[in-house]
Coordinates of C-alpha atoms and ligand atoms in Angstrom, one line a residue:
M125 CA -44.9 21.1 42.2
K126 CA -44.7 17.7 40.6
L127 CA -41.6 16.9 42.5
I128 CA -43.2 17.8 45.8
L129 CA -46.2 15.7 45.0
T130 CA -44.0 12.7 44.1
A131 CA -42.0 13.1 47.3
G132 CA -45.2 13.3 49.3
L133 CA -46.6 10.2 47.7
A134 CA -43.3 8.3 48.3
A135 CA -43.4 9.3 52.0
L136 CA -47.0 8.1 52.2
V137 CA -46.2 4.8 50.6
A138 CA -43.2 4.3 52.9
M139 CA -45.2 4.9 56.1
P140 CA -46.1 1.3 57.0
A141 CA -42.4 0.4 56.8
M142 CA -41.6 3.3 59.1
A143 CA -44.2 2.5 61.7
A144 CA -42.9 1.7 65.2
P145 CA -41.8 -1.9 65.5
G146 CA -43.9 -4.2 67.6
G147 CA -43.9 -7.8 68.7
A148 CA -43.9 -9.3 65.2
E149 CA -40.8 -7.5 64.2
R150 CA -39.0 -8.5 67.5
Q151 CA -40.0 -12.1 67.2
H152 CA -38.7 -12.2 63.7
A153 CA -35.4 -10.7 64.8
F154 CA -35.1 -13.2 67.7
K155 CA -35.8 -16.1 65.2
Q156 CA -32.9 -14.9 63.1
V157 CA -30.7 -15.2 66.2
L158 CA -31.8 -18.8 66.5
L159 CA -30.8 -19.6 62.9
D160 CA -27.2 -19.3 64.1
F161 CA -27.6 -20.3 67.8
E162 CA -29.3 -23.6 67.1
P163 CA -26.8 -25.1 64.7
M164 CA -24.1 -24.3 67.3
G165 CA -26.2 -26.0 70.0
L166 CA -26.4 -29.1 67.9
M167 CA -22.6 -29.2 67.7
V168 CA -22.0 -28.6 71.4
R169 CA -24.5 -31.2 72.3
E170 CA -22.8 -33.6 69.9
R171 CA -25.9 -34.1 67.9
D172 CA -24.1 -32.8 64.8
P173 CA -20.4 -33.3 64.2
Y174 CA -18.3 -30.3 65.5
K175 CA -16.9 -28.4 62.5
K176 CA -14.6 -25.5 63.5
G177 CA -15.1 -23.4 60.4
A178 CA -18.9 -23.7 60.4
F179 CA -19.0 -23.0 64.1
I180 CA -16.9 -19.8 63.6
Q181 CA -19.2 -18.7 60.8
H182 CA -22.3 -19.1 63.1
A183 CA -20.5 -17.3 66.0
D184 CA -19.6 -14.4 63.7
A185 CA -23.1 -14.1 62.4
L186 CA -24.6 -14.4 65.9
K187 CA -22.6 -11.3 66.9
L188 CA -24.5 -9.2 64.3
A189 CA -27.9 -11.0 64.7
A190 CA -27.9 -10.7 68.5
R191 CA -27.8 -6.8 68.3
Q192 CA -30.7 -6.5 66.0
P193 CA -33.7 -7.3 68.2
F194 CA -32.6 -4.8 70.8
T195 CA -33.1 -1.9 68.3
L196 CA -36.8 -2.8 68.2
F197 CA -38.0 -2.0 71.8
P198 CA -39.2 1.6 71.5
P199 CA -41.6 2.8 74.3
N200 CA -45.2 1.7 74.0
S201 CA -44.5 -1.1 71.5
I202 CA -46.4 -3.8 73.3
D203 CA -49.0 -5.1 70.9
G204 CA -51.2 -8.2 70.4
K205 CA -48.2 -10.3 69.2
S206 CA -45.9 -9.2 72.0
R207 CA -44.6 -11.2 74.9
A208 CA -42.6 -8.3 76.1
K209 CA -43.3 -7.4 79.8
P210 CA -43.8 -3.8 80.8
E211 CA -40.8 -4.2 83.1
I212 CA -38.6 -3.8 80.0
W213 CA -39.6 -0.1 80.1
S214 CA -40.2 0.4 83.8
Q215 CA -36.9 -1.1 84.8
P216 CA -34.7 0.0 81.9
A217 CA -31.4 -0.4 83.8
R218 CA -32.1 -4.0 84.6
F219 CA -33.0 -4.7 80.9
A220 CA -29.9 -2.9 79.7
A221 CA -27.8 -5.0 82.1
E222 CA -29.3 -8.2 80.6
K223 CA -28.6 -6.9 77.1
T224 CA -25.0 -6.0 77.9
R225 CA -24.4 -9.4 79.5
F226 CA -25.9 -11.1 76.4
F227 CA -23.7 -9.2 74.0
A228 CA -20.6 -9.9 76.1
A229 CA -21.4 -13.6 76.2
V230 CA -22.0 -13.7 72.4
D231 CA -18.7 -11.8 71.8
A232 CA -16.8 -14.2 74.1
L233 CA -18.3 -17.2 72.3
D234 CA -17.0 -15.8 69.0
T235 CA -13.6 -15.4 70.4
V236 CA -13.4 -18.8 71.9
A237 CA -14.8 -20.4 68.7
R238 CA -11.5 -19.4 67.0
S239 CA -9.5 -21.5 69.5
G240 CA -11.3 -24.7 68.3
D241 CA -11.1 -25.9 72.0
L242 CA -14.5 -27.7 72.2
A243 CA -14.5 -28.0 76.0
A244 CA -14.1 -24.2 76.3
I245 CA -16.6 -23.6 73.5
K246 CA -19.2 -25.7 75.4
K247 CA -18.7 -23.6 78.5
S248 CA -19.0 -20.3 76.6
Y249 CA -22.1 -21.5 74.7
A250 CA -23.7 -22.4 78.1
V251 CA -23.1 -18.8 79.3
V252 CA -24.9 -17.4 76.2
A253 CA -27.8 -19.9 76.8
Q254 CA -28.0 -18.8 80.5
S255 CA -28.1 -15.2 79.4
C256 CA -31.1 -15.9 77.1
K257 CA -32.9 -17.7 80.0
S258 CA -32.1 -15.0 82.6
C259 CA -33.6 -12.3 80.4
H260 CA -36.6 -14.4 79.5
D261 CA -37.3 -15.2 83.1
S262 CA -37.5 -11.5 84.0
F263 CA -38.8 -9.8 80.8
R264 CA -40.6 -12.3 78.6
G265 CA -44.3 -13.0 79.5
P266 CA -46.3 -16.1 78.6
E267 CA -47.5 -16.8 75.0
R268 CA -50.6 -15.0 74.1
Ligands
ASC1019 C1 -32.4 -21.5 73.0 C2 -33.6 -20.8 73.0 C3 -33.7 -20.0 74.1 C4 -32.5 -20.3 74.9 C5 -32.8 -20.7 76.3 C6 -31.6 -21.1 77.0 O1 -32.0 -22.2 72.2 O2 -34.6 -20.7 72.1 O3 -34.7 -19.2 74.5 O4 -31.8 -21.2 74.2 O5 -33.7 -21.8 76.3 O6 -31.9 -21.6 78.3

């Protein structure tokens, strides 16, 4: 009996953490992506010195970080903090195609990072940035 009560209480306490994710969770996850994407951007724009090892570390981390936000788009998860457009859910194949293209671009950047070929890295970085923009143009609404 005591065990059942304890388990019940634990489930109740855990509920907020288990609530469906919304805009705030997605925005946090996308900000984590920028923590790796922006330092690479500074290097490809030659605002910071290019360092092969640091660039590879960011490219490795980006591969993991880039996947995370896309686990946080369950149906009916537009809330007050969300810029997600309803088209994400009404045109799932188009959204999935953007996601697939983004992951492919991020994976290609990680591969080319290992070459240390800065000209090739710049091109690959631009493909990732274009993928961000393409998805935002179709599926991200204005700030609210
Ligand atoms: C960024 C950022 C984006 C993309 C996009 C690329 O650094 O925050 O949303 O790149 O602007 O065009």
